[in-house]
Each structure stands twice: as C-alpha cells, then as structure tokens.
Short mmCIF file of N, CA and C in Angstrom, two decimals:
data_model
loop_
_atom_site.label_atom_id
_atom_site.label_comp_id
_atom_site.label_asym_id
_atom_site.label_seq_id
_atom_site.Cartn_x
_atom_site.Cartn_y
_atom_site.Cartn_z
N SER A 1 -12.85 12.01 0.19
CA SER A 1 -11.59 12.14 -0.53
C SER A 1 -10.59 11.12 0.02
N ILE A 2 -9.85 10.49 -0.85
CA ILE A 2 -8.85 9.51 -0.46
C ILE A 2 -7.51 10.23 -0.37
N PRO A 3 -6.87 10.21 0.82
CA PRO A 3 -5.63 10.97 1.02
C PRO A 3 -4.39 10.26 0.47
N LEU A 4 -4.44 9.88 -0.80
CA LEU A 4 -3.29 9.24 -1.43
C LEU A 4 -2.97 9.97 -2.73
N HIS A 5 -1.70 10.09 -3.03
CA HIS A 5 -1.25 10.72 -4.27
C HIS A 5 -1.05 9.61 -5.29
N TYR A 6 -1.85 9.62 -6.35
CA TYR A 6 -1.75 8.55 -7.35
C TYR A 6 -0.54 8.80 -8.25
N ASP A 7 0.55 8.14 -7.91
CA ASP A 7 1.79 8.26 -8.67
C ASP A 7 2.19 6.87 -9.16
N PRO A 8 3.31 6.75 -9.89
CA PRO A 8 3.70 5.42 -10.40
C PRO A 8 3.89 4.36 -9.31
N LEU A 9 4.40 4.74 -8.14
CA LEU A 9 4.60 3.77 -7.07
C LEU A 9 3.26 3.25 -6.57
N LEU A 10 2.30 4.12 -6.36
CA LEU A 10 0.97 3.69 -5.92
C LEU A 10 0.32 2.82 -6.99
N SER A 11 0.44 3.23 -8.24
CA SER A 11 -0.14 2.46 -9.34
C SER A 11 0.41 1.04 -9.38
N LEU A 12 1.72 0.90 -9.30
CA LEU A 12 2.33 -0.42 -9.32
C LEU A 12 1.97 -1.23 -8.08
N SER A 13 1.87 -0.57 -6.93
CA SER A 13 1.54 -1.30 -5.70
C SER A 13 0.14 -1.89 -5.74
N VAL A 14 -0.74 -1.30 -6.55
CA VAL A 14 -2.10 -1.80 -6.69
C VAL A 14 -2.22 -2.78 -7.87
N LEU A 15 -1.64 -2.41 -9.00
CA LEU A 15 -1.82 -3.18 -10.23
C LEU A 15 -0.87 -4.37 -10.39
N ASN A 16 0.36 -4.25 -9.88
CA ASN A 16 1.36 -5.31 -10.04
C ASN A 16 2.34 -5.28 -8.86
N PRO A 17 1.87 -5.58 -7.64
CA PRO A 17 2.72 -5.47 -6.46
C PRO A 17 4.06 -6.21 -6.53
N PRO A 18 4.11 -7.45 -7.07
CA PRO A 18 5.40 -8.15 -7.09
C PRO A 18 6.47 -7.43 -7.91
N LEU A 19 6.04 -6.64 -8.88
CA LEU A 19 7.00 -5.92 -9.73
C LEU A 19 7.87 -4.97 -8.92
N ILE A 20 7.34 -4.47 -7.81
CA ILE A 20 8.13 -3.56 -6.97
C ILE A 20 8.52 -4.20 -5.64
N GLY A 21 8.41 -5.53 -5.55
CA GLY A 21 8.87 -6.24 -4.37
C GLY A 21 7.86 -6.40 -3.25
N LEU A 22 6.58 -6.13 -3.52
CA LEU A 22 5.55 -6.29 -2.49
C LEU A 22 5.00 -7.71 -2.50
N VAL A 23 4.90 -8.30 -1.32
CA VAL A 23 4.33 -9.64 -1.16
C VAL A 23 3.23 -9.56 -0.10
N GLY A 24 2.06 -10.07 -0.42
CA GLY A 24 0.97 -10.09 0.55
C GLY A 24 0.29 -8.75 0.73
N SER A 25 0.43 -7.86 -0.24
CA SER A 25 -0.14 -6.53 -0.07
C SER A 25 -1.60 -6.45 -0.49
N VAL A 26 -2.10 -7.47 -1.16
CA VAL A 26 -3.51 -7.52 -1.54
C VAL A 26 -4.06 -8.84 -1.03
N GLY A 27 -5.15 -8.79 -0.32
CA GLY A 27 -5.72 -10.03 0.21
C GLY A 27 -6.80 -9.74 1.22
N SER A 28 -7.00 -10.68 2.10
CA SER A 28 -8.05 -10.58 3.11
C SER A 28 -7.44 -10.49 4.51
N LEU A 29 -8.21 -9.91 5.42
CA LEU A 29 -7.80 -9.84 6.81
C LEU A 29 -8.13 -11.16 7.51
N SER A 30 -7.38 -11.46 8.54
CA SER A 30 -7.68 -12.64 9.36
C SER A 30 -8.95 -12.37 10.17
N ARG A 31 -9.42 -13.35 10.88
CA ARG A 31 -10.60 -13.17 11.74
C ARG A 31 -10.35 -12.12 12.81
N GLU A 32 -9.08 -11.94 13.16
CA GLU A 32 -8.71 -10.92 14.16
C GLU A 32 -8.55 -9.54 13.53
N GLY A 33 -8.74 -9.44 12.23
CA GLY A 33 -8.60 -8.15 11.54
C GLY A 33 -7.16 -7.80 11.23
N ARG A 34 -6.31 -8.80 11.04
CA ARG A 34 -4.89 -8.57 10.79
C ARG A 34 -4.46 -9.10 9.43
N ALA A 35 -3.39 -8.50 8.93
CA ALA A 35 -2.76 -8.97 7.69
C ALA A 35 -1.30 -8.53 7.73
N VAL A 36 -0.48 -9.20 6.97
CA VAL A 36 0.94 -8.87 6.90
C VAL A 36 1.34 -8.72 5.44
N ALA A 37 2.04 -7.65 5.15
CA ALA A 37 2.61 -7.44 3.82
C ALA A 37 4.11 -7.21 4.00
N GLN A 38 4.87 -7.64 3.03
CA GLN A 38 6.33 -7.44 3.07
C GLN A 38 6.77 -6.70 1.83
N TRP A 39 7.78 -5.86 2.01
CA TRP A 39 8.34 -5.13 0.88
C TRP A 39 9.84 -5.33 0.87
N THR A 40 10.35 -5.93 -0.19
CA THR A 40 11.77 -6.06 -0.40
C THR A 40 12.21 -4.84 -1.22
N VAL A 41 12.89 -3.93 -0.56
CA VAL A 41 13.31 -2.69 -1.21
C VAL A 41 14.46 -3.01 -2.16
N PRO A 42 14.35 -2.56 -3.41
CA PRO A 42 15.42 -2.85 -4.36
C PRO A 42 16.74 -2.21 -3.95
N ALA A 43 17.83 -2.87 -4.26
CA ALA A 43 19.17 -2.36 -3.93
C ALA A 43 19.60 -1.35 -4.99
N VAL A 44 19.00 -0.19 -4.94
CA VAL A 44 19.30 0.90 -5.88
C VAL A 44 19.83 2.07 -5.07
N PRO A 45 21.12 2.36 -5.14
CA PRO A 45 21.70 3.41 -4.30
C PRO A 45 21.01 4.78 -4.46
N GLN A 46 20.45 5.06 -5.61
CA GLN A 46 19.84 6.37 -5.86
C GLN A 46 18.58 6.62 -5.03
N ILE A 47 17.99 5.57 -4.46
CA ILE A 47 16.77 5.80 -3.67
C ILE A 47 17.07 5.95 -2.17
N ALA A 48 18.32 5.83 -1.78
CA ALA A 48 18.68 6.04 -0.37
C ALA A 48 18.33 7.47 0.02
N GLY A 49 17.67 7.61 1.14
CA GLY A 49 17.27 8.93 1.62
C GLY A 49 15.89 9.36 1.17
N VAL A 50 15.28 8.62 0.27
CA VAL A 50 13.94 8.93 -0.20
C VAL A 50 12.94 8.48 0.86
N THR A 51 11.88 9.24 1.06
CA THR A 51 10.80 8.86 1.96
C THR A 51 9.61 8.45 1.12
N VAL A 52 9.08 7.28 1.40
CA VAL A 52 7.84 6.82 0.78
C VAL A 52 6.82 6.66 1.90
N TYR A 53 5.57 6.57 1.52
CA TYR A 53 4.50 6.48 2.51
C TYR A 53 3.69 5.21 2.29
N ALA A 54 3.42 4.51 3.37
CA ALA A 54 2.62 3.29 3.32
C ALA A 54 1.25 3.58 3.94
N SER A 55 0.25 2.92 3.41
CA SER A 55 -1.10 3.04 3.93
C SER A 55 -1.85 1.78 3.52
N PHE A 56 -3.08 1.67 3.93
CA PHE A 56 -3.89 0.56 3.46
C PHE A 56 -5.35 0.97 3.45
N VAL A 57 -6.11 0.23 2.68
CA VAL A 57 -7.54 0.46 2.53
C VAL A 57 -8.24 -0.85 2.83
N THR A 58 -9.33 -0.80 3.59
CA THR A 58 -10.16 -1.99 3.77
C THR A 58 -11.45 -1.79 2.99
N ILE A 59 -11.91 -2.88 2.39
CA ILE A 59 -13.06 -2.81 1.49
C ILE A 59 -14.11 -3.82 1.94
N ASP A 60 -15.36 -3.39 1.89
CA ASP A 60 -16.50 -4.28 2.16
C ASP A 60 -16.99 -4.81 0.82
N PRO A 61 -16.70 -6.07 0.50
CA PRO A 61 -17.07 -6.59 -0.83
C PRO A 61 -18.58 -6.66 -1.07
N ALA A 62 -19.37 -6.57 -0.02
CA ALA A 62 -20.83 -6.64 -0.18
C ALA A 62 -21.44 -5.29 -0.55
N ALA A 63 -20.69 -4.22 -0.41
CA ALA A 63 -21.23 -2.87 -0.67
C ALA A 63 -20.82 -2.39 -2.07
N PRO A 64 -21.63 -1.50 -2.65
CA PRO A 64 -21.26 -0.94 -3.97
C PRO A 64 -20.17 0.11 -3.83
N PHE A 65 -19.43 0.32 -4.90
CA PHE A 65 -18.40 1.37 -4.92
C PHE A 65 -19.08 2.73 -4.98
N PRO A 66 -18.64 3.75 -4.30
CA PRO A 66 -17.50 3.85 -3.40
C PRO A 66 -17.83 3.56 -1.94
N GLN A 67 -19.10 3.18 -1.67
CA GLN A 67 -19.46 2.88 -0.28
C GLN A 67 -18.73 1.66 0.26
N ASN A 68 -18.11 0.86 -0.62
CA ASN A 68 -17.41 -0.35 -0.17
C ASN A 68 -16.08 -0.03 0.52
N ILE A 69 -15.61 1.21 0.42
CA ILE A 69 -14.38 1.59 1.12
C ILE A 69 -14.71 1.77 2.60
N ALA A 70 -14.30 0.78 3.39
CA ALA A 70 -14.65 0.76 4.81
C ALA A 70 -13.74 1.65 5.65
N SER A 71 -12.44 1.66 5.32
CA SER A 71 -11.50 2.50 6.07
C SER A 71 -10.25 2.75 5.25
N ILE A 72 -9.61 3.85 5.57
CA ILE A 72 -8.33 4.20 4.96
C ILE A 72 -7.39 4.58 6.09
N ALA A 73 -6.27 3.86 6.18
CA ALA A 73 -5.30 4.14 7.25
C ALA A 73 -4.52 5.42 6.94
N PRO A 74 -4.14 6.15 7.97
CA PRO A 74 -3.30 7.33 7.74
C PRO A 74 -1.94 6.90 7.19
N PRO A 75 -1.33 7.74 6.36
CA PRO A 75 -0.03 7.37 5.78
C PRO A 75 1.07 7.27 6.84
N LEU A 76 1.94 6.30 6.65
CA LEU A 76 3.07 6.06 7.53
C LEU A 76 4.36 6.33 6.74
N PRO A 77 5.15 7.35 7.12
CA PRO A 77 6.39 7.62 6.38
C PRO A 77 7.45 6.55 6.63
N LEU A 78 8.10 6.13 5.56
CA LEU A 78 9.19 5.16 5.63
C LEU A 78 10.39 5.75 4.92
N ALA A 79 11.46 5.99 5.66
CA ALA A 79 12.69 6.53 5.06
C ALA A 79 13.53 5.36 4.56
N LEU A 80 13.93 5.41 3.31
CA LEU A 80 14.76 4.36 2.72
C LEU A 80 16.22 4.65 3.05
N LEU A 81 16.84 3.72 3.74
CA LEU A 81 18.21 3.89 4.19
C LEU A 81 19.16 3.13 3.27
N PRO A 82 20.41 3.58 3.20
CA PRO A 82 21.38 2.87 2.34
C PRO A 82 21.74 1.51 2.91
#
C-alpha cells in the first residue's frame, strides 16, 4: 500500500509540477543517490496555516510495475506560513 492520499495537490505534483510551482520534482538521482526539488509556494493568503506533506518515490526503471517501486519516503509535514 502506498501511504499517500491522492488529492488534487498530489495529482498536480505528478502530472504537471510547474503548474503548482514545483521545479526538479521529477527526474533521476545523482550517483550519490541525491536529488533536489524546489517549491515556490504561491502568495495566496488563504493557504497560510495549512499543512501539506512532502514525500518521494524511487523507481527501478528495469522492473515491471508495481515491482518497480523501489522505495517510498515517509511523509514530511510542511506548515505554510504567511
């Protein structure tokens, strides 16, 4: 089971990351197993105080689905501040 709630934010983060301000959220890991993603949070006062959760999935492109899911990181809460 994948511990993610498939909501509009998750959908956009996978299907069209730039639409919600994500840069570098889909790609490959470095040889050291690292990657960097950035999120420019929109300046919308109504989202101040909202908590969103970040996570990531690593995939083995040589394996068939769903065995290609190599790891799923635990969710990290991020509180959006004004």
